[in-house]
């Protein structure tokens, strides 16, 4: 039994939260909304996983790096942690990209706006 994969997921999530904290993109912008969005994302993907498990297309891969703890048939402990990490990364990337695009649009609008009152004597 190894906790390497689970530890890696948790460390990666902590790093994403540090980025989030620095730029206030998701959890550090509105924790309540972020928690709801994350829970909805995890629940959606868990339902997706259970549907795939039910029809036999999702199978657990055995690895020396996983804990071996199963939450359900074909559902390792690491899966919901990974899904939370996936949701977190997606939302941080989305909100970061939206902020960059908004800043770019604002800069373009400022540079193309006609100057008023300059050059009059």
Short mmCIF file of C-alpha atoms in Angstrom, two decimals:
data_model
loop_
_atom_site.label_atom_id
_atom_site.label_comp_id
_atom_site.label_asym_id
_atom_site.label_seq_id
_atom_site.Cartn_x
_atom_site.Cartn_y
_atom_site.Cartn_z
CA UNK A 1 0.00 0.00 0.00
CA UNK A 2 1.48 3.32 -1.10
CA UNK A 3 0.21 6.82 -0.66
CA UNK A 4 2.41 8.34 -3.38
CA UNK A 5 -0.36 9.10 -5.90
CA UNK A 6 -2.73 10.46 -3.25
CA UNK A 7 0.07 12.61 -1.81
CA UNK A 8 0.92 13.89 -5.28
CA UNK A 9 -2.70 14.86 -5.90
CA UNK A 10 -2.93 16.68 -2.57
CA UNK A 11 0.37 18.52 -3.13
CA UNK A 12 -0.69 19.55 -6.63
CA UNK A 13 -4.02 20.81 -5.26
CA UNK A 14 -2.16 22.78 -2.58
CA UNK A 15 -0.01 24.39 -5.28
CA UNK A 16 -3.10 25.30 -7.28
CA UNK A 17 -4.61 26.84 -4.16
CA UNK A 18 -1.44 28.91 -3.70
CA UNK A 19 -1.89 30.27 -7.22
CA UNK A 20 -5.54 30.88 -6.42
CA UNK A 21 -4.60 32.72 -3.23
CA UNK A 22 -2.04 34.89 -5.03
CA UNK A 23 -4.44 36.01 -7.77
CA UNK A 24 -7.80 35.52 -5.98
CA UNK A 25 -9.27 33.54 -8.85
CA UNK A 26 -11.67 30.99 -7.37
CA UNK A 27 -11.76 29.89 -3.72
CA UNK A 28 -10.06 33.05 -2.51
CA UNK A 29 -12.42 35.21 -4.55
CA UNK A 30 -15.72 33.69 -3.37
CA UNK A 31 -15.31 30.59 -1.19
CA UNK A 32 -19.01 29.76 -0.96
CA UNK A 33 -19.60 29.78 -4.72
CA UNK A 34 -16.31 27.95 -5.32
CA UNK A 35 -17.28 25.20 -2.90
CA UNK A 36 -20.67 24.75 -4.57
CA UNK A 37 -19.12 24.65 -8.06
CA UNK A 38 -16.49 22.15 -6.92
CA UNK A 39 -19.04 19.86 -5.25
CA UNK A 40 -21.27 19.98 -8.34
CA UNK A 41 -18.29 19.12 -10.54
CA UNK A 42 -17.18 16.22 -8.34
CA UNK A 43 -20.71 14.82 -8.05
CA UNK A 44 -21.21 15.07 -11.83
CA UNK A 45 -17.99 13.22 -12.56
CA UNK A 46 -18.64 10.61 -9.84
CA UNK A 47 -22.02 9.89 -11.44
CA UNK A 48 -20.23 9.68 -14.79
CA UNK A 49 -17.72 7.24 -13.28
CA UNK A 50 -20.42 5.09 -11.69
CA UNK A 51 -22.26 4.95 -15.02
CA UNK A 52 -19.05 3.85 -16.73
CA UNK A 53 -18.37 1.30 -14.00
CA UNK A 54 -21.95 0.02 -14.30
CA UNK A 55 -21.62 -0.69 -18.02
CA UNK A 56 -18.15 -2.13 -17.58
CA UNK A 57 -15.98 0.40 -19.39
CA UNK A 58 -14.29 1.95 -16.32
CA UNK A 59 -12.02 -0.39 -14.44
CA UNK A 60 -9.59 0.37 -11.65
CA UNK A 61 -5.95 0.18 -12.62
CA UNK A 62 -3.76 -1.51 -10.07
CA UNK A 63 -0.60 0.37 -9.29
CA UNK A 64 2.09 0.24 -6.65
CA UNK A 65 1.58 3.99 -6.18
CA UNK A 66 -2.07 3.80 -5.10
CA UNK A 67 -3.40 3.11 -1.61
CA UNK A 68 -5.49 0.12 -2.65
CA UNK A 69 -8.40 1.50 -0.61
CA UNK A 70 -11.63 1.00 -2.53
CA UNK A 71 -14.68 3.17 -1.85
CA UNK A 72 -16.85 1.01 -4.10
CA UNK A 73 -16.21 -1.66 -6.72
CA UNK A 74 -13.79 -0.17 -9.26
CA UNK A 75 -13.71 3.14 -7.31
CA UNK A 76 -10.38 3.79 -5.57
CA UNK A 77 -9.97 6.40 -2.85
CA UNK A 78 -7.88 8.52 -5.20
CA UNK A 79 -10.71 8.99 -7.72
CA UNK A 80 -12.82 11.59 -5.86
CA UNK A 81 -9.62 13.38 -4.83
CA UNK A 82 -8.56 13.48 -8.48
CA UNK A 83 -11.99 14.74 -9.52
CA UNK A 84 -11.82 17.55 -6.94
CA UNK A 85 -8.35 18.42 -8.23
CA UNK A 86 -9.64 18.36 -11.82
CA UNK A 87 -12.51 20.71 -10.93
CA UNK A 88 -10.16 23.02 -9.03
CA UNK A 89 -7.65 23.19 -11.89
CA UNK A 90 -10.37 23.77 -14.46
CA UNK A 91 -11.93 26.64 -12.53
CA UNK A 92 -8.59 28.30 -11.74
CA UNK A 93 -7.54 28.07 -15.40
CA UNK A 94 -10.94 29.33 -16.55
CA UNK A 95 -11.08 32.29 -14.18
CA UNK A 96 -7.43 33.12 -14.84
CA UNK A 97 -7.95 33.06 -18.61
CA UNK A 98 -11.11 35.15 -18.29
CA UNK A 99 -9.22 37.73 -16.22
CA UNK A 100 -6.38 37.87 -18.77
CA UNK A 101 -8.82 38.26 -21.67
CA UNK A 102 -10.72 41.00 -19.82
CA UNK A 103 -7.47 42.85 -19.13
CA UNK A 104 -6.43 42.51 -22.77
CA UNK A 105 -9.81 43.81 -23.98
CA UNK A 106 -9.61 46.76 -21.58
CA UNK A 107 -6.08 47.60 -22.74
CA UNK A 108 -7.15 47.42 -26.38
CA UNK A 109 -10.16 49.65 -25.67
CA UNK A 110 -7.96 52.21 -23.90
CA UNK A 111 -5.40 52.29 -26.69
CA UNK A 112 -8.03 52.69 -29.43
CA UNK A 113 -10.10 55.34 -27.63
CA UNK A 114 -9.76 58.81 -29.14
CA UNK A 115 -7.86 61.24 -26.97
CA UNK A 116 -9.86 64.27 -25.91
CA UNK A 117 -8.57 67.70 -25.24
CA UNK A 118 -4.96 67.13 -26.21
CA UNK A 119 -3.18 69.50 -28.50
CA UNK A 120 -5.57 72.47 -28.01
CA UNK A 121 -4.01 75.81 -27.31
#
